[in-house]
Amino acid sequence: MKKDISILLDFIYVYCEHIHGEAKKSPVLYKNLDLEKTVCLCKECSDLAIYAIDRRMDCPFIHKPPCKKCEIRCYSEDYREEIRKVMRYSGTYFIRRGRIDYLIKYFL
């Protein structure tokens, strides 16, 4: 689960840095979760990250399927559209940099 969350934060971080580059950023802190690294995001991306972490923590699946293939729709429509934009943008970014390992779980 921590690996899923770490990868998710990497995707959101890339999106935030490139799309909201000049916005004020703060570290993302999540209750009772010891993340391996500190990620600084703008308010909008931080809210999305916390929401996404909440959804991952509450996921009933031990081996979580990719969200787009999951039968349970745990994201609200607004957040679902935002996370799609993040995944699309960051996925392209990682492909161009040879980080296929990040994409296997989220796009297959």
Short mmCIF file of C-alpha atoms in Angstrom, two decimals:
data_model
loop_
_atom_site.label_atom_id
_atom_site.label_comp_id
_atom_site.label_asym_id
_atom_site.label_seq_id
_atom_site.Cartn_x
_atom_site.Cartn_y
_atom_site.Cartn_z
CA MET A 1 0.00 0.00 0.00
CA LYS A 2 2.83 2.43 0.83
CA LYS A 3 4.36 1.78 -2.59
CA ASP A 4 1.04 2.56 -4.30
CA ILE A 5 0.78 5.79 -2.34
CA SER A 6 4.38 6.72 -3.07
CA ILE A 7 3.87 6.23 -6.82
CA LEU A 8 0.62 8.17 -6.69
CA LEU A 9 2.39 11.06 -4.97
CA ASP A 10 5.13 10.97 -7.61
CA PHE A 11 2.50 11.35 -10.33
CA ILE A 12 0.80 14.23 -8.54
CA TYR A 13 4.16 15.89 -7.82
CA VAL A 14 5.18 15.88 -11.51
CA TYR A 15 1.81 17.33 -12.50
CA CYS A 16 1.96 20.00 -9.80
CA GLU A 17 5.53 21.05 -10.66
CA HIS A 18 4.77 21.38 -14.37
CA ILE A 19 1.22 22.75 -14.29
CA HIS A 20 1.23 24.76 -11.04
CA GLY A 21 4.96 25.50 -10.97
CA GLU A 22 4.79 29.00 -9.46
CA ALA A 23 2.09 28.25 -6.88
CA LYS A 24 2.98 28.24 -3.18
CA LYS A 25 3.73 24.70 -2.06
CA SER A 26 3.68 22.96 1.31
CA PRO A 27 4.65 19.45 2.44
CA VAL A 28 1.89 16.85 2.23
CA LEU A 29 1.31 15.39 5.67
CA TYR A 30 -1.00 12.45 6.19
CA LYS A 31 -2.21 11.15 9.53
CA ASN A 32 -0.49 7.99 10.76
CA LEU A 33 1.28 7.31 7.48
CA ASP A 34 5.05 7.31 7.45
CA LEU A 35 5.92 8.25 3.88
CA GLU A 36 9.45 7.53 2.70
CA LYS A 37 9.84 11.01 1.27
CA THR A 38 8.36 14.45 1.71
CA VAL A 39 6.43 15.85 -1.24
CA CYS A 40 5.59 19.55 -1.49
CA LEU A 41 2.46 20.40 -3.46
CA CYS A 42 0.20 23.39 -4.05
CA LYS A 43 -3.12 23.54 -2.18
CA GLU A 44 -5.13 22.10 -5.09
CA CYS A 45 -2.76 19.17 -5.64
CA SER A 46 -2.36 18.60 -1.91
CA ASP A 47 -6.14 18.29 -1.56
CA LEU A 48 -6.18 15.79 -4.43
CA ALA A 49 -3.30 13.83 -2.87
CA ILE A 50 -5.00 13.60 0.53
CA TYR A 51 -8.27 12.55 -1.13
CA ALA A 52 -6.46 9.91 -3.21
CA ILE A 53 -4.57 8.59 -0.17
CA ASP A 54 -7.86 8.35 1.74
CA ARG A 55 -9.36 6.33 -1.12
CA ARG A 56 -6.33 4.02 -1.27
CA MET A 57 -6.35 3.48 2.50
CA ASP A 58 -10.06 2.59 2.35
CA CYS A 59 -9.74 0.32 -0.70
CA PRO A 60 -11.26 -3.08 0.14
CA PHE A 61 -8.91 -4.94 -2.22
CA ILE A 62 -5.66 -6.40 -0.94
CA HIS A 63 -4.30 -6.46 -4.49
CA LYS A 64 -5.74 -3.21 -5.78
CA PRO A 65 -6.74 -3.19 -9.45
CA PRO A 66 -6.12 -0.05 -11.53
CA CYS A 67 -8.86 2.45 -10.69
CA LYS A 68 -10.05 2.66 -14.29
CA LYS A 69 -10.73 -1.10 -14.28
CA CYS A 70 -12.29 -1.24 -10.82
CA GLU A 71 -16.01 -1.88 -10.45
CA ILE A 72 -16.20 0.22 -7.28
CA ARG A 73 -16.28 3.95 -8.00
CA CYS A 74 -14.79 5.42 -4.84
CA TYR A 75 -13.73 8.78 -6.36
CA SER A 76 -16.32 11.52 -6.71
CA GLU A 77 -16.79 12.72 -10.29
CA ASP A 78 -14.76 15.92 -9.75
CA TYR A 79 -11.79 14.15 -8.19
CA ARG A 80 -12.00 11.34 -10.75
CA GLU A 81 -11.60 13.88 -13.56
CA GLU A 82 -8.69 15.57 -11.75
CA ILE A 83 -6.82 12.31 -11.12
CA ARG A 84 -7.34 11.34 -14.77
CA LYS A 85 -5.69 14.60 -15.86
CA VAL A 86 -2.81 13.97 -13.47
CA MET A 87 -2.34 10.37 -14.63
CA ARG A 88 -2.54 11.33 -18.30
CA TYR A 89 -0.01 14.16 -17.95
CA SER A 90 2.42 12.41 -15.62
CA GLY A 91 2.09 9.09 -17.43
CA THR A 92 3.24 10.75 -20.64
CA TYR A 93 6.04 12.45 -18.73
CA PHE A 94 7.28 9.16 -17.26
CA ILE A 95 7.03 7.32 -20.61
CA ARG A 96 9.21 9.95 -22.24
CA ARG A 97 11.78 9.47 -19.50
CA GLY A 98 11.77 5.68 -19.66
CA ARG A 99 9.94 5.11 -16.36
CA ILE A 100 7.75 2.30 -17.65
CA ASP A 101 7.88 0.67 -14.21
CA TYR A 102 5.62 3.45 -12.86
CA LEU A 103 3.07 2.89 -15.56
CA ILE A 104 2.60 -0.85 -15.48
CA LYS A 105 0.24 -0.86 -12.51
CA TYR A 106 -1.72 2.25 -13.45
CA PHE A 107 -2.21 1.79 -17.17
CA LEU A 108 -2.49 -1.96 -17.71
#
